[in-house]
């Protein structure tokens, strides 16, 4: 059967937020053969992809300029392993709540605490859905996926899924790589419910006068859900908008508990960390019912942001930003969305735009170094790239700590390193705050990795001094790679004679410290919306493009907009220099924010 792609597909009805947005292209699949066929089409290969399940945890921030692939694999079955275990298997496209109801009708216990959760079976392992004392990861036997890299069907065991709180391999290394096809759950034929640990379930036995069955628990859970959570069919929402923040116990005891009484908390598997209910923080920050446009903090449960009817995605994002800001100011705790905010636009923050000595240069009293204009204060080069909810740092300048404070960077997913010169990696130790939740991922070439192992040997020893930063070093080649579903294309360039790397992400590219770009690499820099490229000064330099050389590259590549960076003081004052640049070419400066499109 030929593939029929729908154009300009309305996405509002396919998500529980019911917020209008459109996809450039849309197609659904009911089986593996169809999925294989889709993944070989030019529509799939040439576009940004989003795999849609039940749409219960997603917010499209504007139209999706790519292909939405909707999983509709159906079917449920069970088989008995032994007297105490029955496996139940469901297609990823099945409705989660219908599947749970089916398991209960079949006399199978295990999933009752997770009754009534909107969304699809395929999304359950991705999100590691959890409620009322149970996380689905603890019941997952295996997950069958299509691996887009190898084009094979693979089976991941529960352990291989690396489940964490609202987290799994599918949100990390596997994002953009694995498409969930079917999920198998390890359930029990027992007539007694297993988990009554959550507050209101504890009294169920007493209320009923007998040991509660899985069905009793499901009924109670649905009652609690109905009283606390708005029905998405009536009021658009995506359940909890934020994750419950995990914070250091000493911060709770020594700072928060001394200022505020009775802040509830949950223990975690790590004795040094606790989880605080974000709903409590939002309510106690005075935000109950607060609204922006058509979006409101749901008064009966502040963890939910609801669409009162006419909300736009901008309203929801502005409301979420406001909530984050007020909670951070009041409690010193950063909230992170658990809703997947989908955006094909890219936001780039130029954190530093100066060459290796920065501007002002120490000991220099030239008019540029003495200038009071903020644009003339240039720290060493690095940039923050944000897209599809992923935050990537390009280079870790020696000024990174100040840059992170100024740009209020509270979370990062990974760093991309262009080369190992000190002005691009000198701030590595200041990545420590970003290593708190586990090793911090760094993408770099093999030679750069070896250099950093030498220079930062204290981070890679057998016996580590407590508190040193911990990294996962991912060696890259010339091949494109994925970071949490974001495709990064390395661009090989020469810094004098030294081979180094630039990066293309969507229609944005960042090339610094280049003197030569080989012709075949220039092909990878065609059709850009935004190019950031180095231009050191007017006078020749053996390892950096001059301004004229950079302009020549821009003329050849014809990005829609280009930004020069990595300046020394010889370019003059920012405003004078900008006036000399042709249309569509801008001088970057520290703090500059660029949006693609
Ligand atoms: N609270 C408030 N004000 C509010 C909301 C909550 O003070 O507006 C307080 C409650 O009184 C309680 C505490 O916060 O002391 C916890 O509330 P609740 O038991 O409702 O659970 P939660 O931690 O807010 C999590 C999940 C829910 C899940 C419930 C029940 C997350 C992000 N959310 O919420 O999951 O249903 O536990 O187990 O972990 C979802 O993921 O979409 C979702 C709804």
XYZ file of C-alpha atoms and ligand atoms in Angstrom:
641
model
C 0.000 0.000 0.000
C 1.407 3.425 -0.839
C 2.132 5.794 2.028
C -0.222 8.741 2.275
C 1.155 11.653 4.279
C -1.317 14.230 5.551
C -0.235 17.864 5.212
C -0.928 20.654 7.690
C -2.472 18.214 10.163
C -4.245 19.730 13.218
C -2.561 18.394 16.369
C -4.895 19.913 18.984
C -7.334 16.968 18.909
C -4.436 14.503 19.217
C -3.200 15.924 22.528
C -4.888 16.198 25.922
C -3.998 19.916 26.159
C -6.265 20.528 23.108
C -4.144 23.509 22.119
C -4.181 24.304 18.396
C -0.984 23.532 16.464
C -0.349 21.931 13.109
C 2.177 19.450 11.782
C 3.720 20.035 8.362
C 3.355 16.274 7.745
C 1.581 13.457 9.578
C 1.283 9.701 9.183
C 0.228 6.838 11.435
C 1.261 3.174 11.509
C -0.537 0.066 12.756
C 2.237 -2.476 12.351
C 5.970 -2.949 11.956
C 5.945 -3.325 8.159
C 4.231 0.000 7.801
C 6.718 1.617 10.198
C 9.652 0.185 8.214
C 8.135 1.590 5.025
C 7.679 5.029 6.631
C 11.255 5.135 7.902
C 12.569 4.632 4.351
C 10.506 7.465 2.856
C 12.077 10.781 1.879
C 9.513 12.508 4.137
C 10.995 10.623 7.104
C 14.625 11.028 6.123
C 14.449 14.738 5.339
C 12.374 16.044 8.216
C 12.459 16.503 11.974
C 10.503 13.598 13.465
C 8.184 13.435 16.413
C 6.731 10.096 17.525
C 3.282 10.671 18.984
C 1.515 8.295 21.350
C -1.548 9.254 23.381
C -0.574 12.953 23.383
C -1.127 13.174 27.146
C 2.270 14.542 28.043
C 3.100 16.852 25.204
C 2.744 20.518 24.413
C 3.451 21.666 20.847
C 4.920 25.139 21.133
C 3.561 26.363 17.832
C 3.366 24.453 14.592
C 5.634 21.446 14.148
C 7.774 21.992 11.109
C 8.406 18.299 10.515
C 6.806 14.867 10.377
C 4.616 13.543 13.197
C 4.527 9.736 13.239
C 1.595 8.396 15.231
C 1.839 4.933 16.732
C -1.381 2.936 16.495
C -0.143 -0.622 17.106
C -3.007 -2.371 18.903
C -3.653 -5.745 20.521
C -3.504 -7.232 24.016
C -2.758 -10.766 25.146
C -1.579 -12.647 28.221
C 0.305 -15.800 28.990
C 0.859 -17.580 32.240
C 4.439 -18.125 33.260
C 3.809 -19.952 36.534
C 1.368 -19.892 39.439
C 2.435 -16.477 40.582
C 3.295 -14.670 37.336
C 1.293 -13.822 34.244
C 2.700 -11.681 31.471
C 0.352 -9.208 29.814
C 1.474 -7.723 26.502
C -0.023 -4.687 24.819
C 0.557 -2.812 21.569
C 2.058 0.652 22.078
C -1.002 2.331 20.558
C -3.460 0.896 23.107
C -5.047 3.325 25.559
C -3.302 2.911 28.920
C -6.445 3.149 31.040
C -8.332 0.662 28.802
C -5.406 -1.741 29.040
C -5.306 -1.491 32.849
C -9.066 -2.097 32.951
C -8.591 -5.169 30.734
C -5.883 -6.617 33.031
C -8.233 -6.180 36.001
C -11.099 -7.887 34.151
C -8.696 -10.746 33.397
C -8.076 -11.094 37.139
C -4.524 -9.743 36.973
C -3.113 -7.496 39.674
C -0.182 -5.068 39.593
C -1.320 -2.111 37.537
C -4.289 -1.100 39.716
C -2.506 1.887 41.306
C -1.915 3.214 37.795
C -5.581 3.057 36.750
C -7.111 6.018 34.959
C -3.876 7.619 33.721
C -4.462 9.200 30.306
C -2.126 8.327 27.432
C -0.961 5.254 25.554
C 0.769 2.027 26.543
C 3.824 3.060 24.477
C 4.311 6.198 26.544
C 4.224 4.313 29.875
C 7.861 3.093 29.790
C 9.131 6.312 28.174
C 7.810 8.408 31.027
C 7.986 5.637 33.644
C 4.510 6.706 34.671
C 3.893 6.535 38.381
C 1.086 7.189 40.807
C -0.174 6.231 44.256
C 2.940 4.361 45.309
C 3.778 2.471 42.097
C 6.036 3.249 39.158
C 5.355 1.243 36.019
C 9.067 0.432 35.585
C 8.828 -1.981 38.531
C 6.275 -4.068 36.573
C 7.780 -3.924 33.104
C 9.178 -7.238 31.946
C 10.406 -6.076 28.552
C 9.881 -3.455 25.888
C 9.981 -4.282 22.189
C 11.267 -1.386 20.078
C 12.265 -0.546 16.558
C 15.860 0.734 16.552
C 16.155 3.487 13.946
C 19.945 3.223 13.984
C 20.259 -0.488 13.152
C 16.735 -0.875 11.688
C 16.265 -4.008 13.838
C 13.560 -4.873 16.300
C 15.144 -5.168 19.727
C 13.886 -6.158 23.137
C 14.990 -4.243 26.211
C 14.637 -5.794 29.651
C 13.276 -3.682 32.481
C 16.825 -3.183 33.717
C 18.073 -2.091 30.285
C 15.317 0.545 30.246
C 17.163 2.307 33.138
C 14.016 3.511 34.837
C 14.224 6.473 37.184
C 11.723 8.987 38.495
C 9.742 9.983 35.366
C 12.814 8.922 33.431
C 14.117 6.085 31.256
C 16.554 5.276 28.456
C 13.834 6.479 26.039
C 14.207 10.037 27.345
C 18.005 9.905 27.234
C 20.350 7.870 24.986
C 17.404 6.160 23.298
C 15.475 9.348 22.504
C 14.969 9.665 18.765
C 16.427 6.172 18.340
C 13.931 3.675 19.750
C 10.274 3.543 18.779
C 8.263 1.511 21.290
C 6.171 -1.191 19.578
C 4.900 -3.394 22.412
C 5.298 -3.618 26.172
C 5.180 -6.731 28.342
C 4.218 -6.477 32.035
C 4.865 -8.936 34.859
C 1.529 -9.236 36.696
C 0.043 -11.496 39.316
C -3.134 -13.571 39.377
C -3.473 -12.870 43.101
C -6.830 -11.565 44.327
C -5.142 -9.251 46.828
C -3.782 -5.842 45.920
C -0.049 -5.474 46.428
C 0.652 -1.863 47.181
C -1.343 0.154 49.696
C 1.524 2.403 50.768
C 0.079 5.696 49.450
C -1.735 7.693 52.184
C -5.417 7.396 51.180
C -5.010 3.709 50.191
C -3.735 2.757 53.643
C -7.212 2.943 55.157
C -8.899 0.970 52.354
C -8.772 -2.349 54.187
C -10.469 -0.816 57.206
C -13.076 0.914 55.026
C -13.944 -2.318 53.209
C -13.573 -4.666 56.153
C -11.492 -7.082 54.030
C -8.248 -7.250 52.098
C -8.710 -4.960 49.065
C -8.623 -6.582 45.636
C -6.784 -4.982 42.693
C -10.183 -3.791 41.401
C -10.967 -2.132 44.766
C -7.682 -0.254 44.580
C -8.294 0.810 40.980
C -11.734 2.109 41.928
C -10.313 4.109 44.843
C -7.470 5.443 42.696
C -9.912 6.605 40.031
C -11.981 8.308 42.759
C -8.890 10.134 44.069
C -7.808 11.085 40.558
C -11.265 12.468 39.727
C -11.206 14.609 42.856
C -7.718 16.001 42.209
C -7.057 15.946 38.499
C -9.150 17.578 35.791
C -10.580 15.278 33.117
C -8.704 16.208 29.923
C -11.853 15.559 27.872
C -13.463 18.455 29.748
C -10.519 20.734 30.618
C -7.367 20.491 28.505
C -4.271 19.556 30.555
C -1.346 17.147 30.612
C -1.449 15.963 34.231
C 1.482 17.127 36.331
C 3.163 19.899 34.388
C 6.330 19.785 36.520
C 8.299 16.955 38.066
C 8.581 16.932 41.820
C 12.013 18.495 42.377
C 14.729 16.334 43.921
C 16.872 18.386 46.269
C 19.724 17.856 48.698
C 18.491 16.944 52.136
C 20.778 19.520 53.815
C 19.211 22.300 51.715
C 15.809 21.149 52.914
C 16.842 20.906 56.575
C 19.091 23.917 56.878
C 17.428 26.379 54.521
C 13.863 25.470 53.642
C 12.640 23.897 56.888
C 14.047 26.796 58.924
C 12.052 29.294 56.845
C 8.814 27.404 56.175
C 6.856 25.030 58.382
C 5.714 21.568 57.347
C 6.948 21.347 53.796
C 6.016 17.805 52.797
C 8.659 15.586 51.270
C 9.179 12.047 50.017
C 12.286 9.963 50.541
C 14.242 8.815 47.487
C 16.560 5.846 46.952
C 19.499 8.183 47.615
C 19.840 9.076 51.322
C 21.263 12.512 50.443
C 18.290 13.593 48.347
C 14.572 14.064 48.919
C 11.664 14.870 46.632
C 9.358 17.799 47.338
C 5.827 17.989 45.902
C 5.921 20.724 43.284
C 2.159 21.210 43.783
C 2.790 22.271 47.401
C 5.544 24.713 46.368
C 3.334 26.280 43.681
C 0.340 26.612 45.987
C 2.448 28.050 48.787
C 4.087 30.496 46.414
C 0.568 31.979 46.139
C -0.061 30.842 42.581
C -3.300 28.857 42.992
C -5.610 29.904 40.121
C -3.011 32.308 38.672
C -3.532 32.638 34.931
C -1.838 33.945 31.799
C -4.225 34.345 28.856
C -6.244 31.140 28.674
C -3.856 29.055 30.798
C -4.279 28.686 34.555
C -2.758 26.998 37.567
C -5.560 24.510 38.282
C -6.928 25.582 41.664
C -7.687 22.056 42.933
C -4.156 20.860 42.119
C -1.484 23.437 41.476
C 0.787 20.898 39.780
C -1.547 20.950 36.803
C -1.589 23.784 34.268
C -4.932 23.801 32.480
C -6.266 25.161 29.211
C -9.413 27.082 30.191
C -10.561 26.831 26.580
C -8.757 29.415 24.524
C -5.174 28.974 25.757
C -2.326 29.193 23.279
C 0.953 27.338 23.735
C 2.585 30.737 24.433
C 0.112 31.258 27.312
C 1.058 27.889 28.838
C 4.797 28.480 28.381
C 4.541 32.020 29.820
C 2.558 30.666 32.781
C 5.083 27.858 33.331
C 7.963 30.375 33.206
C 6.193 32.590 35.731
C 5.567 29.637 38.055
C 9.218 28.583 37.821
C 10.434 32.114 38.530
C 8.178 32.689 41.563
C 8.943 29.260 43.080
C 12.678 29.784 42.579
C 12.562 33.246 44.168
C 10.495 32.079 47.139
C 11.969 28.636 47.873
C 15.292 28.548 45.995
C 14.143 25.421 44.138
C 14.101 25.024 40.362
C 11.134 23.243 38.799
C 11.597 21.209 35.633
C 8.696 20.398 33.310
C 7.708 16.783 33.020
C 5.594 17.680 30.000
C 7.475 17.289 26.746
C 7.524 20.773 25.186
C 8.018 20.365 21.453
C 9.618 23.099 19.495
C 11.445 22.953 16.178
C 12.788 26.470 16.702
C 16.202 26.871 18.238
C 17.202 29.440 20.844
C 20.885 30.306 20.996
C 22.422 32.409 23.756
C 25.881 33.747 23.047
C 27.483 33.334 26.468
C 30.888 34.669 25.408
C 32.060 36.375 22.214
C 35.679 37.267 22.950
C 38.931 35.703 21.856
C 41.299 33.898 24.229
C 42.248 36.994 26.251
C 38.706 38.382 26.430
C 37.890 42.101 26.288
C 39.049 44.120 28.144
C 42.472 42.521 27.900
C 44.305 42.554 31.190
C 46.717 45.524 31.202
C 45.335 47.143 28.039
C 43.972 50.670 28.145
C 42.910 51.094 24.524
C 39.515 52.789 23.925
C 37.839 49.410 23.309
C 39.193 47.887 26.522
C 38.170 51.037 28.427
C 34.698 51.199 26.863
C 31.811 51.162 29.340
C 29.359 49.729 26.770
C 28.151 46.267 27.898
C 28.594 44.933 24.319
C 32.308 45.712 24.569
C 32.806 43.432 27.558
C 33.533 40.081 25.958
C 34.160 36.892 27.897
C 35.724 33.812 26.279
C 33.588 32.038 23.660
C 30.793 29.639 24.455
C 27.122 29.335 23.589
C 23.954 27.748 24.922
C 21.652 26.040 22.406
C 18.086 25.149 23.438
C 15.748 23.099 21.285
C 13.006 20.523 21.888
C 13.511 20.863 25.617
C 17.211 19.946 25.364
C 19.905 22.377 26.548
C 23.357 22.039 25.053
C 26.441 24.003 25.957
C 28.989 24.576 23.192
C 32.439 24.821 24.794
C 33.122 25.421 28.460
C 34.958 28.721 28.545
C 37.129 29.692 31.538
C 34.410 32.314 32.150
C 31.654 29.675 32.229
C 30.797 30.212 35.903
C 30.044 33.916 35.395
C 28.265 33.176 32.123
C 26.047 30.533 33.742
C 25.118 32.907 36.566
C 24.332 35.730 34.156
C 22.269 33.539 31.811
C 20.639 31.835 34.857
C 21.526 28.366 33.585
C 20.099 25.890 36.077
C 20.172 22.742 33.980
C 22.151 21.382 31.055
C 21.809 18.142 29.114
C 25.310 17.966 27.627
C 28.316 19.912 26.398
C 29.724 19.847 22.849
C 33.413 20.661 22.597
C 34.988 22.205 19.501
C 38.637 21.706 20.577
C 40.783 21.604 23.667
C 42.396 25.056 23.673
C 42.189 26.512 27.171
C 39.815 29.340 26.225
C 37.248 26.687 25.160
C 37.589 24.191 28.022
C 39.040 26.117 30.976
C 35.706 26.111 32.861
C 35.253 22.344 33.106
C 35.520 22.261 36.894
C 32.609 24.698 37.075
C 30.352 22.041 35.540
C 30.199 20.535 39.038
C 26.658 21.766 39.809
C 25.465 19.984 36.669
C 26.970 16.652 37.787
C 24.770 16.426 40.886
C 22.141 14.216 39.250
C 24.739 11.837 37.717
C 27.603 12.004 35.258
C 27.513 14.995 32.927
C 27.659 14.103 29.217
C 30.358 15.635 27.050
C 30.642 15.104 23.269
C 34.123 15.545 21.866
C 36.701 14.161 19.447
C 39.095 11.445 20.556
C 42.155 13.754 20.631
C 40.242 16.298 22.727
C 39.121 13.557 25.111
C 42.722 12.398 25.540
C 43.867 15.961 26.207
C 41.155 16.489 28.795
C 41.947 13.205 30.522
C 45.512 14.474 30.956
C 44.575 17.940 32.101
C 41.656 16.935 34.304
C 43.267 13.730 35.555
C 41.706 14.277 39.003
C 38.250 13.646 37.471
C 39.195 10.292 35.951
C 41.247 8.562 38.687
C 40.321 5.286 40.323
C 40.165 6.940 43.732
C 38.248 10.193 43.386
C 38.381 13.108 45.824
C 34.760 13.518 46.978
C 32.854 16.185 45.069
C 34.985 16.312 41.921
C 32.943 16.626 38.738
C 32.013 13.382 37.005
C 31.719 13.088 33.254
C 30.548 10.655 30.586
C 32.863 11.385 27.684
C 31.261 10.452 24.334
C 33.802 10.346 21.518
C 32.440 11.632 18.231
C 33.570 11.087 14.658
C 32.437 12.853 11.484
C 29.088 11.059 11.721
C 25.931 12.796 12.969
C 24.869 11.787 16.482
C 21.819 12.182 18.712
C 21.574 13.840 22.101
C 18.175 13.173 23.684
C 16.629 13.075 20.231
C 18.393 16.207 18.926
C 20.493 15.471 15.851
C 23.952 17.075 15.855
C 26.075 17.142 12.689
C 29.801 17.640 13.276
C 31.563 19.970 10.815
C 35.315 19.357 10.440
C 37.295 22.574 10.063
C 40.925 23.617 10.544
C 42.219 25.976 13.213
C 45.491 26.746 11.435
C 46.734 23.195 10.970
C 44.758 21.732 13.859
C 41.634 19.741 12.893
C 38.750 20.883 15.107
C 34.978 20.675 14.927
C 31.925 22.915 14.517
C 28.312 21.797 14.943
C 25.098 21.980 12.966
C 21.767 21.497 14.753
C 18.696 21.846 12.512
C 19.190 25.012 10.493
C 21.619 26.557 12.963
C 25.402 26.078 12.853
C 28.245 27.199 15.096
C 31.801 27.309 13.808
C 34.535 28.887 15.869
C 38.334 29.149 15.606
C 38.318 28.149 11.930
C 40.858 29.254 9.342
C 39.815 26.771 6.654
C 36.568 24.941 5.923
C 37.077 22.055 3.474
C 34.737 22.127 0.447
C 32.906 18.897 1.418
C 32.223 20.319 4.887
C 30.790 23.498 3.347
C 28.075 21.292 1.825
C 26.905 20.545 5.383
C 26.535 24.280 6.000
C 24.104 24.994 3.160
C 20.483 26.155 3.714
C 21.104 27.567 7.161
C 18.849 30.005 8.916
C 21.583 31.117 11.329
C 25.352 30.706 11.130
C 27.614 31.796 13.984
C 31.195 31.983 12.758
C 34.512 33.327 14.023
C 36.132 36.531 12.748
C 39.082 37.579 14.893
C 40.174 40.986 13.546
C 40.899 42.774 10.259
C 44.612 41.853 10.175
C 45.673 38.383 9.035
C 46.076 35.608 11.627
C 47.590 32.155 11.031
C 44.797 30.235 12.772
C 41.627 32.388 12.664
C 39.471 33.857 9.933
C 39.896 37.582 9.547
C 36.669 39.582 9.305
C 36.983 39.638 5.524
C 37.614 35.880 5.318
C 34.571 35.212 7.508
C 32.442 37.493 5.308
C 33.669 35.605 2.252
C 32.498 32.299 3.769
C 29.143 33.885 4.618
C 28.755 35.153 1.015
C 29.463 31.654 -0.245
C 27.193 29.760 2.189
C 24.374 32.322 2.179
C 22.749 31.657 5.546
C 19.667 33.805 6.140
C 21.518 35.519 9.024
C 25.121 35.324 10.174
C 26.724 36.349 13.467
C 30.437 36.933 13.894
C 32.100 35.956 17.169
C 35.497 35.349 18.872
C 36.685 38.944 18.568
C 39.812 40.629 19.817
C 39.858 44.302 20.787
C 41.285 45.296 17.403
C 37.828 45.102 15.799
C 36.976 48.345 17.615
C 33.900 49.247 19.618
C 30.881 47.049 19.025
C 28.594 49.742 17.575
C 31.269 51.126 15.221
C 32.105 47.617 14.087
C 28.455 46.646 13.532
C 28.015 49.695 11.266
C 30.723 48.299 8.953
C 29.000 44.938 8.439
C 26.808 44.107 5.437
C 23.045 43.461 5.724
C 22.184 40.185 7.410
C 25.558 40.007 9.215
C 25.726 40.935 12.877
C 28.423 41.201 15.500
C 27.602 38.822 18.348
C 27.969 40.075 21.916
C 27.770 38.460 25.335
C 24.175 37.766 26.306
C 22.841 38.040 22.731
C 19.842 35.730 22.220
C 19.152 34.467 18.701
C 16.014 32.573 17.668
C 15.946 30.632 14.421
C 12.988 31.330 12.071
N -0.210 19.610 47.244
C -0.514 20.887 47.621
N -1.121 21.703 46.718
C -1.437 21.297 45.485
C -1.096 19.995 45.078
C -0.488 19.161 45.985
O -0.224 21.310 48.736
O -2.001 22.101 44.759
C 0.406 18.701 48.223
C -0.559 17.604 48.669
O -1.385 18.017 49.692
C 0.373 16.524 49.127
C 1.533 16.677 48.184
O 1.455 17.979 47.625
O 0.871 16.777 50.420
C 1.527 15.600 47.110
O 0.356 15.641 46.306
P -0.164 14.359 45.495
O -0.300 13.198 46.404
O -1.336 14.776 44.697
O 1.017 13.937 44.553
P 2.078 14.748 43.696
O 3.412 14.468 44.249
O 1.667 16.152 43.547
C 2.558 12.792 42.042
C 2.573 12.561 40.548
C 1.163 12.362 40.007
C 0.530 11.207 40.742
C 0.520 11.534 42.241
C -0.046 10.435 43.092
C 4.544 13.746 39.751
C 5.070 14.885 38.955
N 3.208 13.672 39.878
O 1.927 14.028 42.246
O 1.300 12.018 38.622
O -0.795 10.987 40.281
O 1.881 11.753 42.677
O 0.876 9.412 43.224
O 5.322 12.957 40.236
C 1.365 12.899 36.418
O 2.518 12.498 36.341
O 0.836 13.511 35.454
C 0.612 12.721 37.662
C -0.595 13.219 37.827
